[in-house]
Amino acid sequence: MVKNKGKISVRQALTLFAILTITPTVRFAASSTALIAKQAAWLVPTVTAVFLFLMLYILNILLQGYKNKSFTEMIYDITSKFWGNLIIFLYLVWITILIAFYLRFYSERLVTSIYPNVKIDIFTISMLILIGFIIRNGIVVIARMGEISFILISIVILVLMIFMIPTIKINNLLPISYLDIMPTLKASFSGAALFYVIYLFFFAHEFTHQEEFFKYGKLTLLFIWLINTVIILASIGNLGHAIISRSPLSFLIAVKQVTLLGVVSGFESILVATWIISDFIMILVLTYSVLNIIKSLFKLSSYNSFINIFLVFLFFISWILANNVFELQTLSVDVVVSGNIIMQFILPIIIVVIALIRKKINIKTN
Amino acid sequence: MIRTITLTLFVFILYVATGLETLVGGRMDISDAFYIATVGLDKEDDEIQMTIVTKQYSPKEETSQIAKQDKYFVSVGRDVFEAARNFNSFMDKETFWGHVSYILVSENLAQKDIDSALDFFVRDHEHKLTSNVLVIKDARAEEAIKLVTDSGEDITTKLKVLSKGVGALSISSELPLIDAFNKINNKYCSCYIPTLKIVEDQKDEPEEETKEASNTENEKTDEKTKRLVLEGYVFFDQDDAKLLCSIEGGTARGFNFIINKIKSGVIVVKDPDGEYVNLEIIDSKTEIIPKIEDDKITVKLKTKMNSNISEIHGEVDIFKADIIEGLVNQQNDIIKAEMQSVIGLVKEYNSDLFDLSSVINHKYPKKWDKIKDNWREVFKDIKFEIEVESKINRTYSIKKPALSREKEKK
Amino acid sequence: MITLSKVGDEMKKIRTDIINLNKKVDLPMEVESFKGLFANSHDCVFTEVMINKELTVHLVFVDGLANCTNVMDFILKPLTTLEKFTNIKDEKKLIDVIKGGSLYYISVKETNDVNLAVELLLMGTAVLILKEAKIAFLFETRGFESRSIQVPTEETSLKGSKDAFVETLRTNTAMLRRKMRTPDLVIEELIVGKVSKTKVSVSYIDGIANDQLVKSLRERLKKIETDQVLFTTVIEEEIIDSQYTPFPQVEYTEKPDKFCSALLEGRIGIIIDGIPFTMIIPTSIVNFFQTTDDYSHNYIVVSIIRGIRYLLAAVALIVPAFYVAITSFHLEMIPEGLALSVISTEKGVPFPIFIECILLSIAFQTLIEAGARIWSSIGGMVSLVGALIVGEAAITANFISPGVVVVVAAAAIANYTIPNKDFAFAIWIWEIILILLSSVIGLYGMVIGIILLIHHWAQMEVMGEPYLAPFAATDGRNSKDAIIRSLFVFKKKESLDEQSKINE
């Protein structure tokens, strides 16, 4: 029998984190890095992996210091009541915007890639209904779905990679010289914005085996690094950085090129299928953490009554965000990247530093 | 619970069964789709004329006469997309662009703006980027399509066979849309596109005909035989994508030598008696080696090539070291001359035809960073050197020619 | 059998009768009581045995349940012929003599409770009633006709053992004991069913099976309120957690070797008297993809075949829906050559593709159902008619396009490869759901369907064990045998460690 009912292991949580990263990677990692780092874009994930490693190390200190507590409880404990409320409110607003952003982007992506004649609302609303239906089952079911999706997505990407390897042109990936150092570093910032691991900490009180966080964190890091590198390699290696940086759906275009034995083609359908699944998991998980924030911010016993209201609210926000897809892309580059860096890196680091200064936690706990 | 589920399911099935088209647009049943296999683009005054051909599928029973007439359609519009949409006003099926294999652009359209002609095909989500682009020289695309289709053949199959067959002579090649777009996009090198042309008189240049073309034509003995030939390239300017020049024959092969697209080919040399010896190109590899000394760029084109003897006309036993060496030298000269003619064009138009820029970029990335802004200026002063290193490896089943034995007896 | 669907007064009456029967009767221990209870039953035999002129006893047994030879040879014969008995004058003496073991019969019971006597009588016991002492002796004379052990009919095995469970509980438990000679094998027994009073046995291996699991199963079985246990679902539906699902949550087997290997994995087996199929719980999705033959073949071959089974299940589930999606929404995703042949086959067919798919998919299921229900003497007709209609006539008449036939038939054949048929049926139902969804909005609908299916599986638990284990929720424990079957040498080492981990 499964012990710890209603809780998930750290391994499951990190699996969710891996899926959360796949979605934006497939969407824009290749194009955004190609824009800045050109042919050297495939080196960017290696640089970002260093950032992520630091991040995981810092978060590990936090997690080991506060066992079985959610991030909101940690913030309250570390800062004062007032500042705690403020920070948590900031997170609430930011993650809500992020979900709305992804919700919108996911529907836009479907409309631009395979459903040009379909009303965009259909995708948004059907996704929200699905999430409203499934989120009531709690984190355990979400985590299990995450694990299965993780297996599916990994297999699909792996297979697509194998198909794409023969057509990669080495010329597109070279030359690499010291001139590429600065662009690579610059591009790595946009890549680092994709590591949403801190948002999972809002339900950290539902983790078990917390001492394994760093161990599995490193494995997840390896996986994310591999997927990122491989996707960028395949996209740019096949089509060249010029086209990739211009395309809103870079990986899809690259996959469209794949033909097996000159006969079998159309693999993009499989890719689109995994997109939808990974987008779904991402929106589901982020919504779950927002609901957890709401629960602890307003001191509710359960967030169930909030689900419907929040989802309707999301729908409207996703429309207020931008008028069309061009605005959305500008928003993505200008606001979301820098916002993510503040919320995911700077703020948590400040919190950890304060905690260390106030001796709430210490590094040696792990 | 069960009742609600059953009810929802029932309503859902009813809904599916009755009217689904109201909610979700974009349904296109496969039987309603007109699969376009080849597209022809022409310039008609200020408008663009588009010709589309479906691929013939062979159902078991013979298709009726009507089906044969429906093979190609023509429409006109201000731009490519409008022309494409205009088909829907008169066709009984919906046009479907996902499987376009060949895009034929007429020369006069290509002359003006090849980039806007191809934009629709790259941008639209339905299109695949692996379709091939061809420019029709001195003729209209519609004409070419008509020519093949009216003779009862399928143009797409024909073009496929042609591009496969052209490898035997290596006077042209295939170029996927995505590469063409990449090249047009790249401001440091000019774009090349393979060309098709319509040859009228069969006796004119017998050497140039491809086997497939001649076979089909031999069966038809009209007084005026026209056929489609895939040969040569056209080049576009690297700055504004205007048509620069076109090449064919030996120059085209020289170009293929440079860009490493040689599959096979025939080189004719002479033995000491002045009789022909035919050599078959087995493989070839050209390295473009740029060298920068004191800001002066010299480029060395180093070709390594192998060939086999495929036919001997004379009576001399040529399998002797000195004769072979003579043949090799002749071979080198022929290849060198072909490549030199390309270099001549490069110098004439001061245009980077074979993507030298990326070679320099890869070898001297730092230097490239400095010179790339006035690449054309720099390009003017580049000196080219050609070095050919070829080998004649072997012949096949017979060594000496049939007559050489008798000669020895005398 | 009493059908529970009857409504109204009739139903009420039957219910009250049943309840009355279930009540403890308060009757004296004498032959009249039995005669009253079994007044209209002709298979109940009442014999008056005259031991000598003074002494008469009554013997009651049910013909067919009790072994008549045994009754004659070991009860009647000694009573009437042995001098020990014929000399006895009063019943008191008789009781002493019987207690002293002069009737050489094992498991003799003495009672004055009519209820117990009736209960055992119905199990084949012979009851010897002493009139004056108001006491009965119960002799275990059970011996009825039963099917002998035969080769399994549903689960064929190439190299495995060829015995199968039978209807008799005792034979079945004996088979288990023969395979596993350890006192750790526990076979508990309960009686379920107010009317039928069926024996249900719960077997597990002490020390390997999870104690809590055994406890909760025992409790669930005790709680069952039912009249009869003639069918497996009576028990199954009471012990599973998720009711609203087409997927099986209990594994059935008729092979003792499979049953035993399940016990060794720490699972619990249930054997019901009268049903030759045994149940194993808890189950997870992997159990429905494994066969016993997996463990009697080369491990590399088996691992590959198992991988293919999962793949084929995915094919059965997805391919028709995918076909509908790409032919009516995403034409650009069909490879060129295939598209052309689809177009040529689709000409002149009046229905949209998804209707064709659903019709055909139902038609295949109809064939299966017809094949299962038809009398075996005319069974050949099904395949003949089916092949004619589906294979030939429908296509020639332009009712259904050959392309759809190929796709749906491929899915159907893939479906048949799923070892567990209950699971295969459930997959078929989801196949239709996916077709419907993808007919509305193409690939997107199909993926929504897949998400719903994953969710459905994710929230299912069998006796507290996640249905998706070991793919999810187990942190990778026990995943060794899911797809790849490792060598037994490795497995043994692991199994002990892991079992102890689970039991912690």
XYZ file of N, CA and C in Angstrom, chain A residues 112-119 122 169-175 177-179 239-240 242-243 246 253 256-257 265, chain B residues 23-27 85 99 122 124-130 178-179 181-182 185 358 361-363 365-367 369:
168
model
N -1.953 28.698 -34.942
C -1.004 28.979 -36.026
C -0.473 27.716 -36.674
N -0.410 26.633 -35.919
C 0.248 25.474 -36.526
C -0.710 24.546 -37.250
N -1.793 24.135 -36.604
C -2.621 23.138 -37.304
C -4.098 23.482 -37.412
N -4.576 24.487 -36.688
C -6.005 24.787 -36.780
C -6.246 26.239 -37.202
N -5.871 26.622 -38.400
C -5.971 28.036 -38.763
C -7.407 28.551 -38.809
N -8.373 27.680 -39.006
C -9.735 28.176 -39.184
C -10.606 28.017 -37.955
N -10.012 27.605 -36.855
C -10.822 27.321 -35.675
C -10.764 28.504 -34.724
N -11.899 28.764 -34.089
C -11.953 29.841 -33.106
C -11.035 29.517 -31.941
N -12.154 28.024 -28.337
C -12.438 26.604 -28.118
C -11.309 25.934 -27.366
N 23.198 19.343 -40.368
C 24.388 19.764 -41.110
C 25.337 20.417 -40.132
N 26.522 19.861 -40.049
C 27.497 20.355 -39.074
C 27.824 21.822 -39.352
N 27.807 22.181 -40.636
C 28.124 23.564 -41.004
C 27.232 24.580 -40.313
N 25.992 24.181 -40.082
C 25.060 25.102 -39.442
C 25.402 25.350 -37.981
N 26.211 24.462 -37.401
C 26.485 24.549 -35.968
C 27.863 25.135 -35.690
N 28.601 25.421 -36.721
C 29.952 25.949 -36.570
C 30.002 27.329 -37.232
N 30.951 28.166 -37.024
C 32.108 27.998 -36.168
C 31.821 28.464 -34.749
N 33.825 30.214 -31.676
C 35.078 30.857 -31.276
C 34.816 31.700 -30.038
N 35.846 32.420 -29.580
C 35.629 33.195 -28.362
C 34.656 34.339 -28.591
N 34.408 34.666 -29.865
C 33.425 35.708 -30.161
C 32.033 35.313 -29.678
N 18.088 23.471 -40.032
C 17.587 24.578 -40.839
C 18.479 25.802 -40.811
N 19.448 25.855 -39.951
C 20.283 27.055 -39.869
C 19.665 28.070 -38.936
N 19.341 31.214 -39.108
C 18.583 32.330 -39.682
C 17.092 32.024 -39.681
N 16.748 30.836 -40.161
C 15.332 30.488 -40.240
C 14.756 30.245 -38.852
N 13.732 33.211 -36.897
C 12.563 33.914 -37.408
C 11.261 33.181 -37.166
N 8.875 23.332 -37.235
C 9.375 23.423 -38.608
C 10.473 22.405 -38.836
N 9.006 19.071 -39.195
C 8.309 18.913 -40.476
C 9.228 18.392 -41.567
N 10.524 18.657 -41.419
C 11.480 18.214 -42.438
C 11.702 16.718 -42.432
N 6.226 10.478 -43.494
C 6.453 11.830 -42.981
C 5.280 12.182 -42.078
N -19.419 24.303 -34.918
C -18.504 24.724 -33.846
C -17.071 24.818 -34.348
N -16.652 23.785 -34.981
C -15.253 23.712 -35.344
C -15.100 23.840 -36.840
N -14.443 24.893 -37.253
C -14.200 25.058 -38.675
C -12.979 24.265 -39.067
N -12.608 24.360 -40.309
C -11.348 23.775 -40.718
C -11.387 22.293 -40.980
N -12.593 21.744 -41.042
C -12.654 20.334 -41.429
C -12.460 20.241 -42.925
N -6.042 31.386 -53.766
C -7.411 31.363 -53.248
C -8.454 31.376 -54.353
N 1.168 18.866 -49.991
C 2.061 17.911 -50.642
C 2.600 18.411 -51.961
N 6.643 29.333 -48.071
C 7.396 29.117 -46.840
C 6.539 29.428 -45.620
N 3.019 29.642 -45.188
C 1.758 28.980 -44.875
C 1.987 27.668 -44.135
N 1.103 27.404 -43.174
C 1.351 26.251 -42.313
C 1.176 24.924 -43.026
N 0.414 24.924 -44.107
C 0.147 23.652 -44.773
C 1.351 23.123 -45.533
N 2.181 24.062 -45.995
C 3.237 23.651 -46.924
C 4.348 22.904 -46.232
N 4.928 22.013 -46.980
C 6.150 21.405 -46.467
C 7.327 22.127 -47.112
N 8.402 22.176 -46.362
C 9.527 22.978 -46.830
C 10.489 22.186 -47.689
N 10.143 20.940 -47.951
C 11.069 20.125 -48.725
C 10.705 20.076 -50.209
N 13.488 25.070 -48.706
C 14.060 25.643 -47.495
C 15.471 26.147 -47.757
N 16.216 25.437 -48.630
C 17.570 25.880 -48.951
C 17.525 27.153 -49.785
N 15.231 29.360 -49.758
C 14.850 30.462 -48.862
C 16.041 30.901 -48.016
N 16.776 29.923 -47.535
C 17.966 30.215 -46.730
C 18.971 31.042 -47.512
N 17.773 34.528 -48.208
C 17.836 35.210 -46.928
C 19.244 35.697 -46.597
N 30.471 31.658 -46.154
C 30.348 30.786 -44.984
C 31.642 30.006 -44.767
N 33.808 32.360 -43.028
C 33.250 32.489 -41.685
C 33.672 31.326 -40.794
N 33.642 30.138 -41.361
C 33.986 28.981 -40.555
C 35.476 28.921 -40.257
N 36.277 29.355 -41.237
C 37.717 29.222 -41.030
C 38.288 30.413 -40.267
N 36.620 33.078 -38.275
C 35.448 33.769 -37.710
C 35.750 35.200 -37.268
N 36.940 35.424 -36.740
C 37.253 36.782 -36.260
C 37.405 37.724 -37.437
N 38.177 37.271 -38.408
C 38.413 38.083 -39.610
C 37.079 38.386 -40.295
N 34.229 38.662 -39.080
C 33.464 39.676 -38.368
C 33.821 41.074 -38.847
